[in-house]
Each structure stands twice: as structure tokens, then as C-alpha cells.
Coordinates of C-alpha atoms (C1' of nucleotides) in Angstrom, one line a residue:
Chain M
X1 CA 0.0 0.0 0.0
X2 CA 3.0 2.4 0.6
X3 CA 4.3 1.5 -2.8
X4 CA 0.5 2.4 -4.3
X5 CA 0.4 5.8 -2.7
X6 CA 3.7 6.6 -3.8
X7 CA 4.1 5.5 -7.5
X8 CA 0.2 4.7 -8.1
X9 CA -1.5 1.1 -8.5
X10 CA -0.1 0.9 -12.3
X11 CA 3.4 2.0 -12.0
X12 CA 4.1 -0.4 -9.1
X13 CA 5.5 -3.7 -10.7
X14 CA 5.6 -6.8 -8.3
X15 CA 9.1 -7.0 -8.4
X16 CA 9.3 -3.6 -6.3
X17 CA 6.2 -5.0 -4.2
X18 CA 8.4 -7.8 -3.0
X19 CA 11.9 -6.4 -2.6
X20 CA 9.6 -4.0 0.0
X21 CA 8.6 -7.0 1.2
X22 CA 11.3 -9.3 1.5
X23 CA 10.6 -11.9 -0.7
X24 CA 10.7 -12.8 -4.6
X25 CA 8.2 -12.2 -7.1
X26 CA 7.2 -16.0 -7.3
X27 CA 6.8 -16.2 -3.6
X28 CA 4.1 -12.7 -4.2
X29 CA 2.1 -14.8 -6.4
X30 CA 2.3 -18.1 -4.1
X31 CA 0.2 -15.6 -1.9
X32 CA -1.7 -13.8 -4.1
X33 CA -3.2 -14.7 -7.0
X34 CA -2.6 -11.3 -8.7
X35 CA -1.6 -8.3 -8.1
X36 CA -4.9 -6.6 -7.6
X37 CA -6.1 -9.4 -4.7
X38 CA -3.5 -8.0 -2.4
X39 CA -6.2 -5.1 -1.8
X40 CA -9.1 -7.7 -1.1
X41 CA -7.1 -9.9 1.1
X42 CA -10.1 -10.2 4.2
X43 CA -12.8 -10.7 1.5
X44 CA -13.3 -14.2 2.2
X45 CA -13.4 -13.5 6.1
X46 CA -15.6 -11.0 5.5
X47 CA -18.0 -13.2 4.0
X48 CA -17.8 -16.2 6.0
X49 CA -19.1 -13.8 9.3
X50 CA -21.9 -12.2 7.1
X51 CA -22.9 -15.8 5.7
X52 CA -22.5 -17.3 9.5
X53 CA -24.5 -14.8 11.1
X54 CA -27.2 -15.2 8.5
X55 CA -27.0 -18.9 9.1
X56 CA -27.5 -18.4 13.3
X57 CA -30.1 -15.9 13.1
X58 CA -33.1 -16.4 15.0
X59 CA -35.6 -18.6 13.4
X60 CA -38.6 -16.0 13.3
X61 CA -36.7 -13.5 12.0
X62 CA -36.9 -11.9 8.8
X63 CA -35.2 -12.1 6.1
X64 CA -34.7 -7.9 6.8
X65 CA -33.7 -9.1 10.0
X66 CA -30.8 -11.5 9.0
X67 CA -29.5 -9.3 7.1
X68 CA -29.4 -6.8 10.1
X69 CA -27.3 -9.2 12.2
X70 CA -24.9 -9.7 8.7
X71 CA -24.2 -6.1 9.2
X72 CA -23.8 -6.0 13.0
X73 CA -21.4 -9.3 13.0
X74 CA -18.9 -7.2 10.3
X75 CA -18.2 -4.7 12.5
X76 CA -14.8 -6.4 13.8
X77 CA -13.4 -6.2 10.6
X78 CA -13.8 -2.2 10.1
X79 CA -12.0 -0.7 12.6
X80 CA -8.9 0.5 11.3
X81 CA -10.7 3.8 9.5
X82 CA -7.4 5.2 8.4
X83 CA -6.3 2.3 6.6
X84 CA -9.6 1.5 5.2
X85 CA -9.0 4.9 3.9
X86 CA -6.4 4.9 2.0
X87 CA -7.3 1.5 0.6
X88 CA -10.3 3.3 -1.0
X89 CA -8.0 5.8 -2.2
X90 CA -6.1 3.5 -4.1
X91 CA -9.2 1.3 -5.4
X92 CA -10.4 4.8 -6.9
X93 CA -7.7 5.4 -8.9
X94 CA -7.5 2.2 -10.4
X95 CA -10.5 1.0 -12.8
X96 CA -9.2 -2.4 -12.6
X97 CA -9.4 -2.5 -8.8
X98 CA -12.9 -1.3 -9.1
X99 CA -13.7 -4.4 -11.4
X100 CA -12.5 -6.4 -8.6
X101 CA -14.3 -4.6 -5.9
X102 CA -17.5 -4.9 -7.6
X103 CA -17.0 -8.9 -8.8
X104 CA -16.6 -9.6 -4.7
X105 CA -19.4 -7.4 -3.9
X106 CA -21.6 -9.4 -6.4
X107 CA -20.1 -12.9 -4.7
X108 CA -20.7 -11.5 -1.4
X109 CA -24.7 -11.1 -2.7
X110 CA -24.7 -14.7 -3.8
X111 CA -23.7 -16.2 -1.2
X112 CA -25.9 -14.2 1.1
X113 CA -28.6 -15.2 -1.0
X114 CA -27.7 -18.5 -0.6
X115 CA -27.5 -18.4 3.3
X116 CA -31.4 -17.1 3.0
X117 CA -32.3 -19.8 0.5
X118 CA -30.7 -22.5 2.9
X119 CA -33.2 -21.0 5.9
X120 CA -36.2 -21.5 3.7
X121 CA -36.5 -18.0 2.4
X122 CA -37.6 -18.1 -1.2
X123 CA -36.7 -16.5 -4.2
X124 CA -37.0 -13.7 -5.3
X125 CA -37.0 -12.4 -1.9
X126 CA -34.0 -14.1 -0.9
X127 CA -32.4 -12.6 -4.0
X128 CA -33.6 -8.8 -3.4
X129 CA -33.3 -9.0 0.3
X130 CA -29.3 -10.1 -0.3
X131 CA -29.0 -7.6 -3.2
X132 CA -30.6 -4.9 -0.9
X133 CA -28.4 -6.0 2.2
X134 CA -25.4 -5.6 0.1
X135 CA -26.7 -2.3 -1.0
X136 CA -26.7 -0.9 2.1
X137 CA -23.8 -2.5 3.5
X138 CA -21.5 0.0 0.7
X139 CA -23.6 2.9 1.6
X140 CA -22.8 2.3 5.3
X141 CA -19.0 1.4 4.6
X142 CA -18.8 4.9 2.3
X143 CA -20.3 6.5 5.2
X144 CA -18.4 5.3 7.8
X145 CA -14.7 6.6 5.9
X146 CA -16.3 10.1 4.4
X147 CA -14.2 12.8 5.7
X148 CA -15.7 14.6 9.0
X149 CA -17.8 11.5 9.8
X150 CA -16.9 10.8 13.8
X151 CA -20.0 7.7 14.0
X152 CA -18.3 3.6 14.1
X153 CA -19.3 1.8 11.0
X154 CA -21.9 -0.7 13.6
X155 CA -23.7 2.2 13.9
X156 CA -24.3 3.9 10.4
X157 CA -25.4 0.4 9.4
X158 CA -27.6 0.3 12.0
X159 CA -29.1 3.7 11.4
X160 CA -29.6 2.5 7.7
X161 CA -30.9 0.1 8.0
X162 CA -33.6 1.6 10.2
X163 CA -33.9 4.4 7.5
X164 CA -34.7 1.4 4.9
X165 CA -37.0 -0.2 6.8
X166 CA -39.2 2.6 6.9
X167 CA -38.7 3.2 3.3
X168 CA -40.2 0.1 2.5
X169 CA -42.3 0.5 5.3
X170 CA -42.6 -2.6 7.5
X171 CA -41.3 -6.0 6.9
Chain X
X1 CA -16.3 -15.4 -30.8
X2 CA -15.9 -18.2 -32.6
X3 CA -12.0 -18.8 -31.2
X4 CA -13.3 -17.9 -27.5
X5 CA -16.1 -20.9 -28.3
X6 CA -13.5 -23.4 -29.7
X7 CA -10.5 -23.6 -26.8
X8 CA -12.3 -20.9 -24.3
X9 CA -11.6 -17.5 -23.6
X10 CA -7.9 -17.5 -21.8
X11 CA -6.4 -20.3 -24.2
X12 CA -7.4 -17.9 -27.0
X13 CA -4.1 -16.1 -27.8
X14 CA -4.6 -12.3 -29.5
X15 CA -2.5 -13.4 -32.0
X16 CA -4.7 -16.0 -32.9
X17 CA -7.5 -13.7 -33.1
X18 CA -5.9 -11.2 -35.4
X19 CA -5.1 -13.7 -37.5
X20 CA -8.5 -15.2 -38.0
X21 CA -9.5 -11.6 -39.0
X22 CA -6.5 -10.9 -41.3
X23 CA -4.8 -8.3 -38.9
X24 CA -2.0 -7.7 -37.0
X25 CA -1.7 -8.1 -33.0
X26 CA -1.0 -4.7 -33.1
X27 CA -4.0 -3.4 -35.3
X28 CA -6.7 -5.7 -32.9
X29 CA -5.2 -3.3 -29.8
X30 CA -5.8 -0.4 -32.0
X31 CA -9.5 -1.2 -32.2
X32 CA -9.9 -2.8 -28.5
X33 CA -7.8 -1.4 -25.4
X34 CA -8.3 -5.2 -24.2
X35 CA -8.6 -8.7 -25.3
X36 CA -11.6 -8.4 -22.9
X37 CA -13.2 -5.3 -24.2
X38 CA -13.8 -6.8 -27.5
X39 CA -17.0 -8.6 -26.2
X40 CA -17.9 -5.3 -24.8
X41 CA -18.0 -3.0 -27.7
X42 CA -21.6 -2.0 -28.2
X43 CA -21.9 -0.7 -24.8
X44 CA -21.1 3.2 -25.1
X45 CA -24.2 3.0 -27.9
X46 CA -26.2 0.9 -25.4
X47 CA -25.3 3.6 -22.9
X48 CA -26.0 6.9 -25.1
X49 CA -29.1 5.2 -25.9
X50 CA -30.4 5.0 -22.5
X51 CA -29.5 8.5 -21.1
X52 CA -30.9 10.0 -24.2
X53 CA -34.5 7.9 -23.5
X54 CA -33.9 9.5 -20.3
X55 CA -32.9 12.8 -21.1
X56 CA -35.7 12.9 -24.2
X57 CA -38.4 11.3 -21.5
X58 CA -41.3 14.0 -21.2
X59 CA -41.1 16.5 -18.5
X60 CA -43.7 15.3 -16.5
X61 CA -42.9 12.0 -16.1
X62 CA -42.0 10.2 -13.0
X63 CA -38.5 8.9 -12.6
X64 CA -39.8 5.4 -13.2
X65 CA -41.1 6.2 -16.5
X66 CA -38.3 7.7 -17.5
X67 CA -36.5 4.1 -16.8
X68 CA -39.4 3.0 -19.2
X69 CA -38.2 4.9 -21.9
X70 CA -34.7 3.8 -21.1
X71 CA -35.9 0.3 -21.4
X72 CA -38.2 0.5 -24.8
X73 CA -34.8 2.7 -26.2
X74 CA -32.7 -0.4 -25.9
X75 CA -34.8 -2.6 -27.9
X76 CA -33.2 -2.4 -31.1
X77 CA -30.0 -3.4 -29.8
X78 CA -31.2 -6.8 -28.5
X79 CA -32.0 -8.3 -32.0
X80 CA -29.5 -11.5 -32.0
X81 CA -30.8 -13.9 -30.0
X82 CA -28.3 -16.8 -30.8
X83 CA -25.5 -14.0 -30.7
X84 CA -26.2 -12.8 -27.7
X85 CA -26.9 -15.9 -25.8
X86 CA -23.4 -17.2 -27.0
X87 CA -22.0 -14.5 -26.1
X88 CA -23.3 -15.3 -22.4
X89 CA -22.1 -18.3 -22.6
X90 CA -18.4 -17.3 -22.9
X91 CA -18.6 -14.4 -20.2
X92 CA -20.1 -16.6 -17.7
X93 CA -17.0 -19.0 -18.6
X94 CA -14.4 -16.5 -17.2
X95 CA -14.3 -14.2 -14.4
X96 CA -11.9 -11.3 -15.8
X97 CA -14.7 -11.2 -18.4
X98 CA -17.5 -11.0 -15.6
X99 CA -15.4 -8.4 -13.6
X100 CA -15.7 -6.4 -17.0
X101 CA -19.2 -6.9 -16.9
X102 CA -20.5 -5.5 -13.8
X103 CA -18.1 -2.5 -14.1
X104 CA -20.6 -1.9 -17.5
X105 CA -23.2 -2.3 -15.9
X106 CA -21.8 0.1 -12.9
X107 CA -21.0 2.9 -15.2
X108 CA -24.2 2.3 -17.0
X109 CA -26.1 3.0 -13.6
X110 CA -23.8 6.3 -13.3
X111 CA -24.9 7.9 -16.4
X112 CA -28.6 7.2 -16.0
X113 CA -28.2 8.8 -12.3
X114 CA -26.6 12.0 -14.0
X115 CA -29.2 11.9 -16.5
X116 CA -32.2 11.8 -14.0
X117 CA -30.2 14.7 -12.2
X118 CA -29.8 16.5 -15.1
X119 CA -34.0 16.7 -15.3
X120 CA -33.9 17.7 -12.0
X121 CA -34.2 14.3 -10.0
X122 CA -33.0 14.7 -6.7
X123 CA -31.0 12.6 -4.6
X124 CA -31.3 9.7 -3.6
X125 CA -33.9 9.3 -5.2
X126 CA -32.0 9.6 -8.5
X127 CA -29.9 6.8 -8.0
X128 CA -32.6 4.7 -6.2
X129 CA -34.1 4.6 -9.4
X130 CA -31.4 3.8 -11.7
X131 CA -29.8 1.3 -9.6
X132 CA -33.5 -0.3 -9.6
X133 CA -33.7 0.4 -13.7
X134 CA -30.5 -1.4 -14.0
X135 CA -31.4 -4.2 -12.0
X136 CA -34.5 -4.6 -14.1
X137 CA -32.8 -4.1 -17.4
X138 CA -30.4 -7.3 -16.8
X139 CA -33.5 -9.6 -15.6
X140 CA -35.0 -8.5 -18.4
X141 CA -31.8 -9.3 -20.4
X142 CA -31.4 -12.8 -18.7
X143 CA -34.8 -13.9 -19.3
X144 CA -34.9 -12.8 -22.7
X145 CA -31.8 -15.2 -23.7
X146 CA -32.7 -18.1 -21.6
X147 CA -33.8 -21.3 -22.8
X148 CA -37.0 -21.6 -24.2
X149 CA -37.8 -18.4 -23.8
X150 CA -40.4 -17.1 -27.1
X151 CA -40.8 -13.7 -26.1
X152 CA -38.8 -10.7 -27.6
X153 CA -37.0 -8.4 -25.1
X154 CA -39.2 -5.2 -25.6
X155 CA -42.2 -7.2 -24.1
X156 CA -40.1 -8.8 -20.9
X157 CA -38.8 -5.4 -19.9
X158 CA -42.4 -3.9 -20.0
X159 CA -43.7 -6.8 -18.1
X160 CA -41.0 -6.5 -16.1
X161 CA -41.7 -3.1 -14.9
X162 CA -45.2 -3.1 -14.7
X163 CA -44.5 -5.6 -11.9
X164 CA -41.8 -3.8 -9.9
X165 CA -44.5 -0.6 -10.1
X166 CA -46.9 -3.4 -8.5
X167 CA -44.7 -4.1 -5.9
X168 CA -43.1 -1.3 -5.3
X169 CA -47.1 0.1 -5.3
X170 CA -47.4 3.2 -7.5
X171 CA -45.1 6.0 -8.4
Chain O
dA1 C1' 0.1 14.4 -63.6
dG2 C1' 2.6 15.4 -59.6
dC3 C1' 2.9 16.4 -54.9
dA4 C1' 1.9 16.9 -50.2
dC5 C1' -0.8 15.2 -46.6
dC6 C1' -3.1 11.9 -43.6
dG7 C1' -5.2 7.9 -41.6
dA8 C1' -4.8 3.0 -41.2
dT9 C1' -1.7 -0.7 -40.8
dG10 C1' 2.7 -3.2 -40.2
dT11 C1' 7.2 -3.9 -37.8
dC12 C1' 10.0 -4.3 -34.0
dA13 C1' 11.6 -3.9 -29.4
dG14 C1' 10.6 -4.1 -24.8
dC15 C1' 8.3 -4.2 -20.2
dT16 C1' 5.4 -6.5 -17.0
dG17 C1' 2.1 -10.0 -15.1
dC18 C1' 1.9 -14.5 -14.3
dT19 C1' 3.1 -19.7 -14.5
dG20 C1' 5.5 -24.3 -14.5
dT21 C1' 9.4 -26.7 -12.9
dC22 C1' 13.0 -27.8 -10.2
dA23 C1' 16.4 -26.9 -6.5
dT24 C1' 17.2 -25.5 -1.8
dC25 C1' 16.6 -24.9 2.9
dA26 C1' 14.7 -25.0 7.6
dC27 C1' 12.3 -27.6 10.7
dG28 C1' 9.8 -31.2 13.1
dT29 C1' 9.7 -36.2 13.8
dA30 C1' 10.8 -41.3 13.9
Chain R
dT1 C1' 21.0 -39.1 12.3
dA2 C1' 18.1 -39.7 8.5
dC3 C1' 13.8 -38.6 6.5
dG4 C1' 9.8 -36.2 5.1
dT5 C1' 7.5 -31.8 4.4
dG6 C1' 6.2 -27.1 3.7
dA7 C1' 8.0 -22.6 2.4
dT8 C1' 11.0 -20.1 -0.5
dG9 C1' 14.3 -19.1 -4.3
dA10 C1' 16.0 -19.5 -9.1
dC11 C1' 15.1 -19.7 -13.8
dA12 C1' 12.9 -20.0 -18.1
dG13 C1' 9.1 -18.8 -20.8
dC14 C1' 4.6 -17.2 -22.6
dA15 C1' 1.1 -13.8 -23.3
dG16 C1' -0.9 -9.1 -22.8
dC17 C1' 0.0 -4.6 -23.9
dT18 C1' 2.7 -0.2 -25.3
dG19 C1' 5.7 3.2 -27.6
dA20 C1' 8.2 4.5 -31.7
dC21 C1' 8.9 4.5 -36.3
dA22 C1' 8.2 2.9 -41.2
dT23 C1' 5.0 2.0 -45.0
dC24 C1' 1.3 2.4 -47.9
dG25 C1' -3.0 3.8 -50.0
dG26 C1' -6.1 7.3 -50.9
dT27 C1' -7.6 12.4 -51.1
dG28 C1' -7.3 16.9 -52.4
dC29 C1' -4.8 20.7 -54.3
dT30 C1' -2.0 22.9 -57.8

DNA sequence: AGCACCGATGTCAGCTGCTGTCATCACGTA
DNA sequence: TACGTGATGACAGCAGCTGACATCGGTGCT
């Protein structure tokens, strides 16, 4: 990420990435698959929490509800707001960072919609409830690292999430 | 096409392909800033046809008709059945080439959200809208191309529609 | 006709991302 | 000590992509 900010995503080549780092080039790709994935490297933690707490919700909840606990259980992961900053900063500049941002946004929805589907919600609802979820999940996370903003990310998803349920009034 | 449907998309060399059309490697980058992009290339017409539906949209009209318009605009560019479902068919085959198309799809959203400001829209409801117009524009498109479908896309993205307005419940 | 211009294409060299393959090395264990 | 085993290095090589320059065919002007 140093490297990024100084040079920008495109003009860092992996060989400077590793010297930083200590290691050779091959050794960069034994732990990432590319160059970009570096930037997405707690995806797949990131999903397993919002797919598990999905899974452990109550059983009368709805499917708004799950998604609400999804958003709570995240809230471990975005604590570092400076970092998450500048992260976001680099994935802006970059249009093929944004590709992968949005691919693991859209596989995040999947497999939320699959966590519904598996509790017996049915489609489409499971579908636009996930979609939705996801929806506000990027709102909250933009919200949460907008300059001036003082609130914890837990709480900006909480607060719209509440906003959305009274959007769609009820349910 | 035809080489991507043979030995799939990333065993498909661009030499290869510029030599099935007669050109050099050189010449294909001229025409297509990616190997990727090629797949991609009716989508600034796709675009320009949807923000000028909106843009053209009569001033009275909510922001979900002006989707409508958006919608009917596109018509004529889904003509090809077999060449478009083929065409699926190889970008659901590789992700690089489904990374490329949900960043279309983003931008797409973008443009309709500055069009629906430029008429005056406000936000969020601006975006609201075209997110939700985008969403219904790719069911629309999935349906269209999947098997044994007899319908022509014009008449899915109506139907379409008129059942979000139903459950969405006027406006 | 002759000439100058210009857009499209070819040629060539080169960097960088990424991969397969094999060697090496450190470490825990029988 | 000897033997696996997992992590790393070394090396070669392919493919995507780019910059710089040459070439060539047409178009318009004189």
C-alpha cells in the first residue's frame, strides 16, 4: 500500500512489491493470486461472518432481520478507519481495482442469497433482500470513511438500515 | 467469438485472433484497449441510448417512467438472440470477463443517475431509481436469452416493470 | 500528372504480469 | 541421524500490452 500511494496502482511492478517485502516475485504470487487481490485480502473472512450470522439468526426472523445481524457481525473487521482509507483511495484510482471490488461485492450477494435460500426464504426475496443488504452495506462502509464522519461503522449500518425499513415500510 | 467458443476465452491467444480476422496483433489493440473489451463493444451505444430515452423522457414523467423509456430505447440493440446468448455463454465462462461486466453495468447506472439529475431528480432518489432500472434491465436481459424463452425483449422489460411498479405500489 | 498530406496498418523492441518446474533450505519427527 | 514436508528461491518462458517508427494507399490541391 506504501508502494501504491507513492508511485500509483499501475506504475508499481511486483518485483518492487516484494523487494519491499522481503521476498521474490514468485513467492508474491504463491500468496496472491494477482496483483490486484492484495487489496481484497479479508474478503473471504468477510463473507464467511456475514454468511454465518445469516445462518445463526433467530428462526422468526426476517429475512430484513438477518440481514441486520450480517451487518452487525462485520463490524470487527472495520475498525482501522485510516487504513480503510487509504485503501479506498487507491481502489479509486484504479479502474481495474474497481472491477475487482465490484466482482466480490456481487459474490458476497450470492452467497448471502444462498444463506437465505438455505433457511427457507424463497426467491426472489432471498435474491432482493441479499441484493438490498449488500446495497446498504456499501452505503454504510462509504459513510463510515467520508471525511468529517466521527459515528463507528456498527452504527451507520444500524441507522440505515432503520432508514430502509421505513422506506419500504414494515417488513 | 468463434476462437473464444472453440478452446475458451484464456487459451485464446490475440494473435490467434488477429489472425482469423486478417490483422496484425497490433492493429486488434488499436481497435480494443483489451482482449476483454472486445465482447464489450456495443456498450457506449447501449449507454448513449439509455441517457438520451432518459434525457428525451417527457417533462412530466415520474423517474420510473423515464426508466421505461430507457428500457423500450434499448430494444433495437437486442435483436440476435443466438449471438447474444453465445456471447453469455463465454462471459459466464471466465471471471476477468465478468469483472468487466458488472463495471458496464456500474457505469451504465452512473450515467442514468446523472441523467435523471440533469432533469432535476433529486438525490437519492436519482440513483434509487437507476440502480433499480438497471437491475431490471439485466432480468429482463437474462430472461430474454434463456432457454425456451419465445418472447422478444421489448415485451419482458415492460412486463418487467409493470411488476416492480406493482410491488413497489405506485409512483 | 505530380505532390503533399493523412489515416490506417505493419514492424519491431521491450516491459510487466503470471506460471511451470526444479532446486534449496529450515524444521519437526521417527 | 536420516527422512519427510512445507516454504522459498532461481530460472525460463509465454502472453498481454505499449511506444516509436516505417510504410502504404487514398484524397485533395496545384
Amino acid at each position: 500500500m506504501e508502494l501504491y500511494l507513492e508511485r500509483g496502482f499501475g506504475q508499481t511492478t511486483v518485483a518492487q512489491i516484494a523487494e519491499r517485502a522481503g521476498v521474490t516475485e514468485r513467492t508474491f504470487f504463491r500468496y496472491f493470486t494477482d496483483k490486484r487481490e492484495m487489496l481484497f485480502d479479508g474478503s473471504e473472512r468477510l463473507q464467511q461472518l456475514m454468511v454465518d450470522a445469516v445462518a445463526g439468526s433467530p428462526a422468526d426472523a426476517t429475512p430484513l432481520d438477518s440481514i441486520g445481524t450480517a451487518l452487525d457481525a462485520v463490524g470487527s473487521v472495520f475498525v482501522d478507519l485510516t487504513r480503510s482509507r487509504t485503501r479506498q483511495v487507491i481502489i479509486d484510482s484504479d479502474e481495474s481495482l474497481q472491477e475487482r471490488e465490484l466482482i466480490k461485492r456481487d459474490r458476497l450477494a450470492t452467497a448471502i442469497t444462498g444463506a437465505l435460500r438455505d433457511r427457507g426464504v424463497e426467491e426472489p426475496v432471498a435474491s432482493l433482500a441479499a441484493q438490498t443488504g449488500i446495497g446498504v452495506f456499501h452505503v454504510a462502509f462509504a459513510s463510515w470513511i467520508a471525511p468529517g464522519n466521527t459515528l463507528g461503522y456498527a452504527e451507520i449500518a444500524r441507522n440505515l438500515l432503520a432508514e430502509l425499513r421505513i422506506v419500504t415500510n414494515g417488513s
